[in-house]
Amino acid sequence: MSPPTADADSDAASIDADTSQPMENGDSDAVDAAIDAFRAGQPVLIHDFADREGETDIVYPATAVDPAAVRRLRNDAGGLVCVALADSVAERFDLPFLQEALDHPATENHELSYDDRSSFSITVNHRTTETGITDRDRATTISELGAAAATSDYDGETFATEFRSPGHVHLLRAAPNLLADRAGHTELGIALAEAAEQPPAAVVCEMLDDDTGAALSPADAAAYAARNDLVYVEGSALLDRLG
């Protein structure tokens, strides 16, 4: 899939009254702020593209996730809590794409409106967890995944001794060339982690609207970020700088 192209003339800090989409004004400042926040272990809100999923995810560096972060993800975002891993890390851990690993007719004939394929790999729990679903258990699994991603001699055998599958944390495998290959939240999160000199593991979780059940609008996501002193950035801005 060709990455969506950013509109160089659009402008981010204001809201277009007709489309209710944040326009791209001060994109460079937003990207700088996102990199600084990620470097400091803070979450960043990333809206992908209106003509892709059209969703805003709360994205954390995996190593910075604690039980309070998991609580924010399930309460304030509400989507699926996933850990995106760089392709090289997934390769080192022997992690497959789930669609290729399962021998079942349901894995055939995927037709995704927003992409050529799914990034999903297996689900895991860290072996020190109990049920795996509590805030503490998921935080342990996520932070340990981040630590493992940062360890160059950590291989598939080591992974299997520390993590079990199935579990309660969904793993995503990023495209090999990141944003040059694919422009999903998986790749946006890993590209941001690399720019911030963080391990190549990022937590992503979609923000949903409590009233409609649909994706939270970019305007409402930006307002949430402002209320909570968090950074909101457009995927197109990250693509322009980091792609």
JSON list of C-alpha atoms in Angstrom, two decimals:
[
{"chain": "A", "resi": 1, "resn": "MET", "atom": "CA", "xyz": [0.00, 0.00, 0.00]},
{"chain": "A", "resi": 2, "resn": "SER", "atom": "CA", "xyz": [1.28, 3.48, -0.78]},
{"chain": "A", "resi": 3, "resn": "PRO", "atom": "CA", "xyz": [1.39, 5.72, 2.31]},
{"chain": "A", "resi": 4, "resn": "PRO", "atom": "CA", "xyz": [-1.15, 8.54, 2.30]},
{"chain": "A", "resi": 5, "resn": "THR", "atom": "CA", "xyz": [0.36, 11.81, 1.19]},
{"chain": "A", "resi": 6, "resn": "ALA", "atom": "CA", "xyz": [0.28, 14.85, 3.43]},
{"chain": "A", "resi": 7, "resn": "ASP", "atom": "CA", "xyz": [-1.18, 18.12, 2.21]},
{"chain": "A", "resi": 8, "resn": "ALA", "atom": "CA", "xyz": [1.63, 20.66, 2.52]},
{"chain": "A", "resi": 9, "resn": "ASP", "atom": "CA", "xyz": [-0.78, 23.58, 2.38]},
{"chain": "A", "resi": 10, "resn": "SER", "atom": "CA", "xyz": [-3.08, 22.41, 5.13]},
{"chain": "A", "resi": 11, "resn": "ASP", "atom": "CA", "xyz": [-2.84, 23.96, 8.54]},
{"chain": "A", "resi": 12, "resn": "ALA", "atom": "CA", "xyz": [-3.06, 21.89, 12.07]},
{"chain": "A", "resi": 13, "resn": "ALA", "atom": "CA", "xyz": [-3.99, 23.95, 15.03]},
{"chain": "A", "resi": 14, "resn": "SER", "atom": "CA", "xyz": [-7.40, 25.04, 13.82]},
{"chain": "A", "resi": 15, "resn": "ILE", "atom": "CA", "xyz": [-10.51, 22.99, 13.12]},
{"chain": "A", "resi": 16, "resn": "ASP", "atom": "CA", "xyz": [-12.09, 23.03, 9.69]},
{"chain": "A", "resi": 17, "resn": "ALA", "atom": "CA", "xyz": [-15.76, 23.75, 10.33]},
{"chain": "A", "resi": 18, "resn": "ASP", "atom": "CA", "xyz": [-16.91, 21.72, 7.33]},
{"chain": "A", "resi": 19, "resn": "THR", "atom": "CA", "xyz": [-14.90, 18.54, 7.95]},
{"chain": "A", "resi": 20, "resn": "SER", "atom": "CA", "xyz": [-14.37, 18.67, 11.75]},
{"chain": "A", "resi": 21, "resn": "GLN", "atom": "CA", "xyz": [-10.79, 17.54, 11.06]},
{"chain": "A", "resi": 22, "resn": "PRO", "atom": "CA", "xyz": [-7.80, 19.26, 12.67]},
{"chain": "A", "resi": 23, "resn": "MET", "atom": "CA", "xyz": [-5.88, 21.06, 9.95]},
{"chain": "A", "resi": 24, "resn": "GLU", "atom": "CA", "xyz": [-2.10, 21.02, 9.80]},
{"chain": "A", "resi": 25, "resn": "ASN", "atom": "CA", "xyz": [-0.75, 24.24, 11.26]},
{"chain": "A", "resi": 26, "resn": "GLY", "atom": "CA", "xyz": [2.49, 24.04, 13.26]},
{"chain": "A", "resi": 27, "resn": "ASP", "atom": "CA", "xyz": [3.10, 20.43, 12.24]},
{"chain": "A", "resi": 28, "resn": "SER", "atom": "CA", "xyz": [6.82, 20.71, 12.88]},
{"chain": "A", "resi": 29, "resn": "ASP", "atom": "CA", "xyz": [6.20, 21.93, 16.43]},
{"chain": "A", "resi": 30, "resn": "ALA", "atom": "CA", "xyz": [3.73, 19.10, 17.04]},
{"chain": "A", "resi": 31, "resn": "VAL", "atom": "CA", "xyz": [6.22, 16.49, 15.84]},
{"chain": "A", "resi": 32, "resn": "ASP", "atom": "CA", "xyz": [8.99, 17.99, 17.99]},
{"chain": "A", "resi": 33, "resn": "ALA", "atom": "CA", "xyz": [6.65, 17.96, 21.00]},
{"chain": "A", "resi": 34, "resn": "ALA", "atom": "CA", "xyz": [5.64, 14.36, 20.29]},
{"chain": "A", "resi": 35, "resn": "ILE", "atom": "CA", "xyz": [9.27, 13.23, 20.10]},
{"chain": "A", "resi": 36, "resn": "ASP", "atom": "CA", "xyz": [10.12, 15.07, 23.33]},
{"chain": "A", "resi": 37, "resn": "ALA", "atom": "CA", "xyz": [7.10, 13.59, 25.11]},
{"chain": "A", "resi": 38, "resn": "PHE", "atom": "CA", "xyz": [7.90, 10.06, 23.97]},
{"chain": "A", "resi": 39, "resn": "ARG", "atom": "CA", "xyz": [11.53, 10.50, 24.99]},
{"chain": "A", "resi": 40, "resn": "ALA", "atom": "CA", "xyz": [10.26, 11.44, 28.46]},
{"chain": "A", "resi": 41, "resn": "GLY", "atom": "CA", "xyz": [8.03, 8.35, 28.61]},
{"chain": "A", "resi": 42, "resn": "GLN", "atom": "CA", "xyz": [4.79, 10.27, 28.10]},
{"chain": "A", "resi": 43, "resn": "PRO", "atom": "CA", "xyz": [1.85, 9.20, 25.92]},
{"chain": "A", "resi": 44, "resn": "VAL", "atom": "CA", "xyz": [1.10, 10.89, 22.61]},
{"chain": "A", "resi": 45, "resn": "LEU", "atom": "CA", "xyz": [-2.19, 11.03, 20.71]},
{"chain": "A", "resi": 46, "resn": "ILE", "atom": "CA", "xyz": [-1.76, 10.17, 17.02]},
{"chain": "A", "resi": 47, "resn": "HIS", "atom": "CA", "xyz": [-4.53, 10.55, 14.43]},
{"chain": "A", "resi": 48, "resn": "ASP", "atom": "CA", "xyz": [-3.71, 8.44, 11.40]},
{"chain": "A", "resi": 49, "resn": "PHE", "atom": "CA", "xyz": [-5.46, 9.63, 8.22]},
{"chain": "A", "resi": 50, "resn": "ALA", "atom": "CA", "xyz": [-9.05, 10.51, 7.37]},
{"chain": "A", "resi": 51, "resn": "ASP", "atom": "CA", "xyz": [-8.88, 8.24, 4.31]},
{"chain": "A", "resi": 52, "resn": "ARG", "atom": "CA", "xyz": [-7.42, 5.31, 6.29]},
{"chain": "A", "resi": 53, "resn": "GLU", "atom": "CA", "xyz": [-8.82, 4.17, 9.65]},
{"chain": "A", "resi": 54, "resn": "GLY", "atom": "CA", "xyz": [-9.63, 7.75, 10.67]},
{"chain": "A", "resi": 55, "resn": "GLU", "atom": "CA", "xyz": [-8.81, 6.92, 14.29]},
{"chain": "A", "resi": 56, "resn": "THR", "atom": "CA", "xyz": [-6.78, 8.55, 17.04]},
{"chain": "A", "resi": 57, "resn": "ASP", "atom": "CA", "xyz": [-4.71, 6.21, 19.22]},
{"chain": "A", "resi": 58, "resn": "ILE", "atom": "CA", "xyz": [-3.15, 6.88, 22.59]},
{"chain": "A", "resi": 59, "resn": "VAL", "atom": "CA", "xyz": [0.44, 5.70, 22.10]},
{"chain": "A", "resi": 60, "resn": "TYR", "atom": "CA", "xyz": [2.98, 4.99, 24.85]},
{"chain": "A", "resi": 61, "resn": "PRO", "atom": "CA", "xyz": [6.58, 3.82, 24.86]},
{"chain": "A", "resi": 62, "resn": "ALA", "atom": "CA", "xyz": [6.18, 0.23, 26.07]},
{"chain": "A", "resi": 63, "resn": "THR", "atom": "CA", "xyz": [8.87, 0.57, 28.72]},
{"chain": "A", "resi": 64, "resn": "ALA", "atom": "CA", "xyz": [6.99, 3.48, 30.33]},
{"chain": "A", "resi": 65, "resn": "VAL", "atom": "CA", "xyz": [3.72, 1.61, 30.85]},
{"chain": "A", "resi": 66, "resn": "ASP", "atom": "CA", "xyz": [2.57, 1.07, 34.44]},
{"chain": "A", "resi": 67, "resn": "PRO", "atom": "CA", "xyz": [-0.84, 0.11, 35.88]},
{"chain": "A", "resi": 68, "resn": "ALA", "atom": "CA", "xyz": [-2.00, 3.75, 35.73]},
{"chain": "A", "resi": 69, "resn": "ALA", "atom": "CA", "xyz": [-1.21, 3.85, 32.01]},
{"chain": "A", "resi": 70, "resn": "VAL", "atom": "CA", "xyz": [-3.24, 0.68, 31.39]},
{"chain": "A", "resi": 71, "resn": "ARG", "atom": "CA", "xyz": [-6.09, 2.24, 33.38]},
{"chain": "A", "resi": 72, "resn": "ARG", "atom": "CA", "xyz": [-5.97, 5.33, 31.15]},
{"chain": "A", "resi": 73, "resn": "LEU", "atom": "CA", "xyz": [-5.97, 3.19, 28.01]},
{"chain": "A", "resi": 74, "resn": "ARG", "atom": "CA", "xyz": [-9.05, 1.19, 28.99]},
{"chain": "A", "resi": 75, "resn": "ASN", "atom": "CA", "xyz": [-10.97, 4.11, 30.51]},
{"chain": "A", "resi": 76, "resn": "ASP", "atom": "CA", "xyz": [-10.04, 7.05, 28.29]},
{"chain": "A", "resi": 77, "resn": "ALA", "atom": "CA", "xyz": [-9.32, 5.24, 25.03]},
{"chain": "A", "resi": 78, "resn": "GLY", "atom": "CA", "xyz": [-11.42, 2.07, 25.18]},
{"chain": "A", "resi": 79, "resn": "GLY", "atom": "CA", "xyz": [-10.07, 0.28, 22.13]},
{"chain": "A", "resi": 80, "resn": "LEU", "atom": "CA", "xyz": [-7.80, -2.74, 21.95]},
{"chain": "A", "resi": 81, "resn": "VAL", "atom": "CA", "xyz": [-4.55, -2.47, 23.92]},
{"chain": "A", "resi": 82, "resn": "CYS", "atom": "CA", "xyz": [-1.76, -3.70, 21.62]},
{"chain": "A", "resi": 83, "resn": "VAL", "atom": "CA", "xyz": [2.02, -3.64, 21.60]},
{"chain": "A", "resi": 84, "resn": "ALA", "atom": "CA", "xyz": [3.62, -2.81, 18.27]},
{"chain": "A", "resi": 85, "resn": "LEU", "atom": "CA", "xyz": [7.09, -4.24, 17.69]},
{"chain": "A", "resi": 86, "resn": "ALA", "atom": "CA", "xyz": [9.62, -3.39, 15.00]},
{"chain": "A", "resi": 87, "resn": "ASP", "atom": "CA", "xyz": [9.89, -6.02, 12.27]},
{"chain": "A", "resi": 88, "resn": "SER", "atom": "CA", "xyz": [13.49, -6.81, 13.26]},
{"chain": "A", "resi": 89, "resn": "VAL", "atom": "CA", "xyz": [12.40, -7.41, 16.86]},
{"chain": "A", "resi": 90, "resn": "ALA", "atom": "CA", "xyz": [9.49, -9.62, 15.79]},
{"chain": "A", "resi": 91, "resn": "GLU", "atom": "CA", "xyz": [11.88, -11.58, 13.58]},
{"chain": "A", "resi": 92, "resn": "ARG", "atom": "CA", "xyz": [14.30, -12.02, 16.47]},
{"chain": "A", "resi": 93, "resn": "PHE", "atom": "CA", "xyz": [11.45, -13.24, 18.70]},
{"chain": "A", "resi": 94, "resn": "ASP", "atom": "CA", "xyz": [10.18, -15.63, 15.97]},
{"chain": "A", "resi": 95, "resn": "LEU", "atom": "CA", "xyz": [6.77, -13.92, 15.96]},
{"chain": "A", "resi": 96, "resn": "PRO", "atom": "CA", "xyz": [4.60, -14.67, 12.95]},
{"chain": "A", "resi": 97, "resn": "PHE", "atom": "CA", "xyz": [1.77, -12.71, 11.41]},
{"chain": "A", "resi": 98, "resn": "LEU", "atom": "CA", "xyz": [-1.28, -14.36, 12.94]},
{"chain": "A", "resi": 99, "resn": "GLN", "atom": "CA", "xyz": [-2.99, -14.74, 9.57]},
{"chain": "A", "resi": 100, "resn": "GLU", "atom": "CA", "xyz": [-0.07, -16.86, 8.39]},
{"chain": "A", "resi": 101, "resn": "ALA", "atom": "CA", "xyz": [0.23, -18.87, 11.61]},
{"chain": "A", "resi": 102, "resn": "LEU", "atom": "CA", "xyz": [-3.38, -20.04, 11.83]},
{"chain": "A", "resi": 103, "resn": "ASP", "atom": "CA", "xyz": [-4.63, -22.87, 9.67]},
{"chain": "A", "resi": 104, "resn": "HIS", "atom": "CA", "xyz": [-8.30, -21.95, 9.53]},
{"chain": "A", "resi": 105, "resn": "PRO", "atom": "CA", "xyz": [-10.61, -20.86, 6.70]},
{"chain": "A", "resi": 106, "resn": "ALA", "atom": "CA", "xyz": [-11.43, -17.62, 8.54]},
{"chain": "A", "resi": 107, "resn": "THR", "atom": "CA", "xyz": [-7.91, -16.38, 7.84]},
{"chain": "A", "resi": 108, "resn": "GLU", "atom": "CA", "xyz": [-8.48, -16.49, 4.07]},
{"chain": "A", "resi": 109, "resn": "ASN", "atom": "CA", "xyz": [-9.76, -13.83, 1.69]},
{"chain": "A", "resi": 110, "resn": "HIS", "atom": "CA", "xyz": [-9.23, -10.78, 3.88]},
{"chain": "A", "resi": 111, "resn": "GLU", "atom": "CA", "xyz": [-10.51, -7.59, 2.32]},
{"chain": "A", "resi": 112, "resn": "LEU", "atom": "CA", "xyz": [-9.61, -4.68, 4.59]},
{"chain": "A", "resi": 113, "resn": "SER", "atom": "CA", "xyz": [-10.95, -1.33, 3.43]},
{"chain": "A", "resi": 114, "resn": "TYR", "atom": "CA", "xyz": [-8.01, 0.54, 4.93]},
{"chain": "A", "resi": 115, "resn": "ASP", "atom": "CA", "xyz": [-5.03, -1.72, 4.22]},
{"chain": "A", "resi": 116, "resn": "ASP", "atom": "CA", "xyz": [-3.62, -4.72, 2.38]},
{"chain": "A", "resi": 117, "resn": "ARG", "atom": "CA", "xyz": [-3.16, -6.87, 5.49]},
{"chain": "A", "resi": 118, "resn": "SER", "atom": "CA", "xyz": [-3.42, -6.99, 9.27]},
{"chain": "A", "resi": 119, "resn": "SER", "atom": "CA", "xyz": [-0.37, -6.45, 11.50]},
{"chain": "A", "resi": 120, "resn": "PHE", "atom": "CA", "xyz": [-1.61, -8.81, 14.22]},
{"chain": "A", "resi": 121, "resn": "SER", "atom": "CA", "xyz": [0.75, -11.42, 15.61]},
{"chain": "A", "resi": 122, "resn": "ILE", "atom": "CA", "xyz": [0.08, -13.66, 18.63]},
{"chain": "A", "resi": 123, "resn": "THR", "atom": "CA", "xyz": [-1.30, -12.67, 22.04]},
{"chain": "A", "resi": 124, "resn": "VAL", "atom": "CA", "xyz": [0.85, -13.04, 25.16]},
{"chain": "A", "resi": 125, "resn": "ASN", "atom": "CA", "xyz": [1.05, -12.79, 28.93]},
{"chain": "A", "resi": 126, "resn": "HIS", "atom": "CA", "xyz": [4.30, -12.52, 30.87]},
{"chain": "A", "resi": 127, "resn": "ARG", "atom": "CA", "xyz": [4.82, -15.76, 32.77]},
{"chain": "A", "resi": 128, "resn": "THR", "atom": "CA", "xyz": [4.98, -13.95, 36.12]},
{"chain": "A", "resi": 129, "resn": "THR", "atom": "CA", "xyz": [1.38, -12.73, 35.73]},
{"chain": "A", "resi": 130, "resn": "GLU", "atom": "CA", "xyz": [-1.70, -14.50, 37.07]},
{"chain": "A", "resi": 131, "resn": "THR", "atom": "CA", "xyz": [-4.80, -14.03, 34.90]},
{"chain": "A", "resi": 132, "resn": "GLY", "atom": "CA", "xyz": [-2.99, -11.55, 32.66]},
{"chain": "A", "resi": 133, "resn": "ILE", "atom": "CA", "xyz": [-5.92, -9.11, 32.34]},
{"chain": "A", "resi": 134, "resn": "THR", "atom": "CA", "xyz": [-5.56, -6.89, 35.41]},
{"chain": "A", "resi": 135, "resn": "ASP", "atom": "CA", "xyz": [-3.98, -3.47, 35.08]},
{"chain": "A", "resi": 136, "resn": "ARG", "atom": "CA", "xyz": [-0.95, -4.70, 36.97]},
{"chain": "A", "resi": 137, "resn": "ASP", "atom": "CA", "xyz": [-0.63, -7.89, 34.92]},
{"chain": "A", "resi": 138, "resn": "ARG", "atom": "CA", "xyz": [-0.96, -6.12, 31.57]},
{"chain": "A", "resi": 139, "resn": "ALA", "atom": "CA", "xyz": [1.48, -3.43, 32.66]},
{"chain": "A", "resi": 140, "resn": "THR", "atom": "CA", "xyz": [3.99, -6.15, 33.57]},
{"chain": "A", "resi": 141, "resn": "THR", "atom": "CA", "xyz": [3.57, -7.88, 30.22]},
{"chain": "A", "resi": 142, "resn": "ILE", "atom": "CA", "xyz": [3.87, -4.62, 28.28]},
{"chain": "A", "resi": 143, "resn": "SER", "atom": "CA", "xyz": [6.86, -3.22, 30.13]},
{"chain": "A", "resi": 144, "resn": "GLU", "atom": "CA", "xyz": [8.67, -6.56, 29.90]},
{"chain": "A", "resi": 145, "resn": "LEU", "atom": "CA", "xyz": [8.02, -6.61, 26.14]},
{"chain": "A", "resi": 146, "resn": "GLY", "atom": "CA", "xyz": [9.62, -3.17, 25.94]},
{"chain": "A", "resi": 147, "resn": "ALA", "atom": "CA", "xyz": [12.63, -4.34, 27.91]},
{"chain": "A", "resi": 148, "resn": "ALA", "atom": "CA", "xyz": [12.97, -7.42, 25.71]},
{"chain": "A", "resi": 149, "resn": "ALA", "atom": "CA", "xyz": [12.82, -5.30, 22.56]},
{"chain": "A", "resi": 150, "resn": "ALA", "atom": "CA", "xyz": [15.76, -3.29, 23.85]},
{"chain": "A", "resi": 151, "resn": "THR", "atom": "CA", "xyz": [17.91, -6.40, 24.41]},
{"chain": "A", "resi": 152, "resn": "SER", "atom": "CA", "xyz": [19.82, -7.38, 21.27]},
{"chain": "A", "resi": 153, "resn": "ASP", "atom": "CA", "xyz": [20.62, -10.97, 22.31]},
{"chain": "A", "resi": 154, "resn": "TYR", "atom": "CA", "xyz": [17.00, -11.74, 23.25]},
{"chain": "A", "resi": 155, "resn": "ASP", "atom": "CA", "xyz": [15.81, -14.46, 20.84]},
{"chain": "A", "resi": 156, "resn": "GLY", "atom": "CA", "xyz": [12.76, -16.65, 20.25]},
{"chain": "A", "resi": 157, "resn": "GLU", "atom": "CA", "xyz": [13.84, -19.25, 22.78]},
{"chain": "A", "resi": 158, "resn": "THR", "atom": "CA", "xyz": [14.28, -16.60, 25.46]},
{"chain": "A", "resi": 159, "resn": "PHE", "atom": "CA", "xyz": [10.93, -15.09, 24.51]},
{"chain": "A", "resi": 160, "resn": "ALA", "atom": "CA", "xyz": [9.20, -18.44, 25.02]},
{"chain": "A", "resi": 161, "resn": "THR", "atom": "CA", "xyz": [10.68, -18.83, 28.49]},
{"chain": "A", "resi": 162, "resn": "GLU", "atom": "CA", "xyz": [9.37, -15.42, 29.60]},
{"chain": "A", "resi": 163, "resn": "PHE", "atom": "CA", "xyz": [6.04, -15.12, 27.77]},
{"chain": "A", "resi": 164, "resn": "ARG", "atom": "CA", "xyz": [3.15, -17.52, 27.19]},
{"chain": "A", "resi": 165, "resn": "SER", "atom": "CA", "xyz": [0.49, -17.55, 24.50]},
{"chain": "A", "resi": 166, "resn": "PRO", "atom": "CA", "xyz": [-2.45, -17.12, 24.26]},
{"chain": "A", "resi": 167, "resn": "GLY", "atom": "CA", "xyz": [-2.57, -14.11, 26.52]},
{"chain": "A", "resi": 168, "resn": "HIS", "atom": "CA", "xyz": [-4.21, -10.74, 27.04]},
{"chain": "A", "resi": 169, "resn": "VAL", "atom": "CA", "xyz": [-1.79, -8.43, 25.22]},
{"chain": "A", "resi": 170, "resn": "HIS", "atom": "CA", "xyz": [-2.05, -8.35, 21.44]},
{"chain": "A", "resi": 171, "resn": "LEU", "atom": "CA", "xyz": [1.22, -8.08, 19.52]},
{"chain": "A", "resi": 172, "resn": "LEU", "atom": "CA", "xyz": [1.54, -6.18, 16.24]},
{"chain": "A", "resi": 173, "resn": "ARG", "atom": "CA", "xyz": [4.39, -6.61, 13.76]},
{"chain": "A", "resi": 174, "resn": "ALA", "atom": "CA", "xyz": [5.47, -3.44, 11.99]},
{"chain": "A", "resi": 175, "resn": "ALA", "atom": "CA", "xyz": [6.34, -3.35, 8.29]},
{"chain": "A", "resi": 176, "resn": "PRO", "atom": "CA", "xyz": [10.09, -3.79, 7.60]},
{"chain": "A", "resi": 177, "resn": "ASN", "atom": "CA", "xyz": [10.59, -0.27, 6.22]},
{"chain": "A", "resi": 178, "resn": "LEU", "atom": "CA", "xyz": [8.03, 1.31, 8.53]},
{"chain": "A", "resi": 179, "resn": "LEU", "atom": "CA", "xyz": [6.31, 4.34, 6.99]},
{"chain": "A", "resi": 180, "resn": "ALA", "atom": "CA", "xyz": [7.84, 3.71, 3.57]},
{"chain": "A", "resi": 181, "resn": "ASP", "atom": "CA", "xyz": [5.87, 0.43, 3.47]},
{"chain": "A", "resi": 182, "resn": "ARG", "atom": "CA", "xyz": [2.77, 1.12, 5.54]},
{"chain": "A", "resi": 183, "resn": "ALA", "atom": "CA", "xyz": [1.32, 4.10, 7.40]},
{"chain": "A", "resi": 184, "resn": "GLY", "atom": "CA", "xyz": [-0.67, 2.50, 10.22]},
{"chain": "A", "resi": 185, "resn": "HIS", "atom": "CA", "xyz": [-0.52, 3.28, 13.94]},
{"chain": "A", "resi": 186, "resn": "THR", "atom": "CA", "xyz": [1.83, 0.29, 14.28]},
{"chain": "A", "resi": 187, "resn": "GLU", "atom": "CA", "xyz": [4.42, 1.96, 12.05]},
{"chain": "A", "resi": 188, "resn": "LEU", "atom": "CA", "xyz": [3.73, 5.49, 13.32]},
{"chain": "A", "resi": 189, "resn": "GLY", "atom": "CA", "xyz": [4.33, 4.32, 16.90]},
{"chain": "A", "resi": 190, "resn": "ILE", "atom": "CA", "xyz": [7.59, 2.54, 16.08]},
{"chain": "A", "resi": 191, "resn": "ALA", "atom": "CA", "xyz": [8.84, 5.45, 13.95]},
{"chain": "A", "resi": 192, "resn": "LEU", "atom": "CA", "xyz": [8.13, 7.79, 16.86]},
{"chain": "A", "resi": 193, "resn": "ALA", "atom": "CA", "xyz": [9.93, 5.46, 19.27]},
{"chain": "A", "resi": 194, "resn": "GLU", "atom": "CA", "xyz": [12.98, 5.41, 17.00]},
{"chain": "A", "resi": 195, "resn": "ALA", "atom": "CA", "xyz": [12.99, 9.20, 16.69]},
{"chain": "A", "resi": 196, "resn": "ALA", "atom": "CA", "xyz": [12.78, 9.51, 20.47]},
{"chain": "A", "resi": 197, "resn": "GLU", "atom": "CA", "xyz": [15.58, 6.95, 20.95]},
{"chain": "A", "resi": 198, "resn": "GLN", "atom": "CA", "xyz": [13.24, 4.58, 22.78]},
{"chain": "A", "resi": 199, "resn": "PRO", "atom": "CA", "xyz": [13.20, 0.78, 22.39]},
{"chain": "A", "resi": 200, "resn": "PRO", "atom": "CA", "xyz": [11.28, -0.30, 19.26]},
{"chain": "A", "resi": 201, "resn": "ALA", "atom": "CA", "xyz": [8.10, -1.24, 21.14]},
{"chain": "A", "resi": 202, "resn": "ALA", "atom": "CA", "xyz": [5.05, 1.01, 21.45]},
{"chain": "A", "resi": 203, "resn": "VAL", "atom": "CA", "xyz": [1.60, 0.55, 22.98]},
{"chain": "A", "resi": 204, "resn": "VAL", "atom": "CA", "xyz": [-1.31, 1.66, 20.80]},
{"chain": "A", "resi": 205, "resn": "CYS", "atom": "CA", "xyz": [-5.00, 1.86, 21.75]},
{"chain": "A", "resi": 206, "resn": "GLU", "atom": "CA", "xyz": [-7.85, 3.41, 19.74]},
{"chain": "A", "resi": 207, "resn": "MET", "atom": "CA", "xyz": [-9.90, 6.21, 21.28]},
{"chain": "A", "resi": 208, "resn": "LEU", "atom": "CA", "xyz": [-13.65, 5.56, 21.07]},
{"chain": "A", "resi": 209, "resn": "ASP", "atom": "CA", "xyz": [-16.60, 7.92, 21.58]},
{"chain": "A", "resi": 210, "resn": "ASP", "atom": "CA", "xyz": [-18.73, 6.97, 24.60]},
{"chain": "A", "resi": 211, "resn": "ASP", "atom": "CA", "xyz": [-21.88, 8.41, 23.02]},
{"chain": "A", "resi": 212, "resn": "THR", "atom": "CA", "xyz": [-21.66, 6.99, 19.51]},
{"chain": "A", "resi": 213, "resn": "GLY", "atom": "CA", "xyz": [-19.39, 3.98, 19.97]},
{"chain": "A", "resi": 214, "resn": "ALA", "atom": "CA", "xyz": [-17.50, 5.11, 16.88]},
{"chain": "A", "resi": 215, "resn": "ALA", "atom": "CA", "xyz": [-13.96, 6.42, 16.66]},
{"chain": "A", "resi": 216, "resn": "LEU", "atom": "CA", "xyz": [-13.47, 9.59, 18.68]},
{"chain": "A", "resi": 217, "resn": "SER", "atom": "CA", "xyz": [-13.39, 12.58, 16.34]},
{"chain": "A", "resi": 218, "resn": "PRO", "atom": "CA", "xyz": [-10.04, 14.30, 15.80]},
{"chain": "A", "resi": 219, "resn": "ALA", "atom": "CA", "xyz": [-11.47, 17.49, 17.32]},
{"chain": "A", "resi": 220, "resn": "ASP", "atom": "CA", "xyz": [-12.54, 15.67, 20.50]},
{"chain": "A", "resi": 221, "resn": "ALA", "atom": "CA", "xyz": [-9.22, 13.81, 20.67]},
{"chain": "A", "resi": 222, "resn": "ALA", "atom": "CA", "xyz": [-7.32, 17.10, 20.37]},
{"chain": "A", "resi": 223, "resn": "ALA", "atom": "CA", "xyz": [-9.52, 18.59, 23.10]},
{"chain": "A", "resi": 224, "resn": "TYR", "atom": "CA", "xyz": [-8.80, 15.60, 25.36]},
{"chain": "A", "resi": 225, "resn": "ALA", "atom": "CA", "xyz": [-5.08, 16.10, 24.77]},
{"chain": "A", "resi": 226, "resn": "ALA", "atom": "CA", "xyz": [-5.35, 19.79, 25.66]},
{"chain": "A", "resi": 227, "resn": "ARG", "atom": "CA", "xyz": [-7.30, 19.06, 28.87]},
{"chain": "A", "resi": 228, "resn": "ASN", "atom": "CA", "xyz": [-4.72, 16.50, 29.97]},
{"chain": "A", "resi": 229, "resn": "ASP", "atom": "CA", "xyz": [-1.60, 18.38, 28.87]},
{"chain": "A", "resi": 230, "resn": "LEU", "atom": "CA", "xyz": [-0.75, 15.73, 26.28]},
{"chain": "A", "resi": 231, "resn": "VAL", "atom": "CA", "xyz": [0.56, 16.05, 22.73]},
{"chain": "A", "resi": 232, "resn": "TYR", "atom": "CA", "xyz": [-1.79, 15.52, 19.76]},
{"chain": "A", "resi": 233, "resn": "VAL", "atom": "CA", "xyz": [-0.16, 15.03, 16.36]},
{"chain": "A", "resi": 234, "resn": "GLU", "atom": "CA", "xyz": [-1.41, 14.19, 12.89]},
{"chain": "A", "resi": 235, "resn": "GLY", "atom": "CA", "xyz": [-0.08, 11.04, 11.23]},
{"chain": "A", "resi": 236, "resn": "SER", "atom": "CA", "xyz": [0.60, 13.09, 8.10]},
{"chain": "A", "resi": 237, "resn": "ALA", "atom": "CA", "xyz": [3.00, 15.29, 10.07]},
{"chain": "A", "resi": 238, "resn": "LEU", "atom": "CA", "xyz": [4.88, 12.24, 11.37]},
{"chain": "A", "resi": 239, "resn": "LEU", "atom": "CA", "xyz": [4.93, 10.80, 7.87]},
{"chain": "A", "resi": 240, "resn": "ASP", "atom": "CA", "xyz": [6.41, 14.00, 6.44]},
{"chain": "A", "resi": 241, "resn": "ARG", "atom": "CA", "xyz": [9.19, 14.11, 9.06]},
{"chain": "A", "resi": 242, "resn": "LEU", "atom": "CA", "xyz": [9.87, 10.44, 9.79]},
{"chain": "A", "resi": 243, "resn": "GLY", "atom": "CA", "xyz": [8.72, 8.64, 6.64]}
]
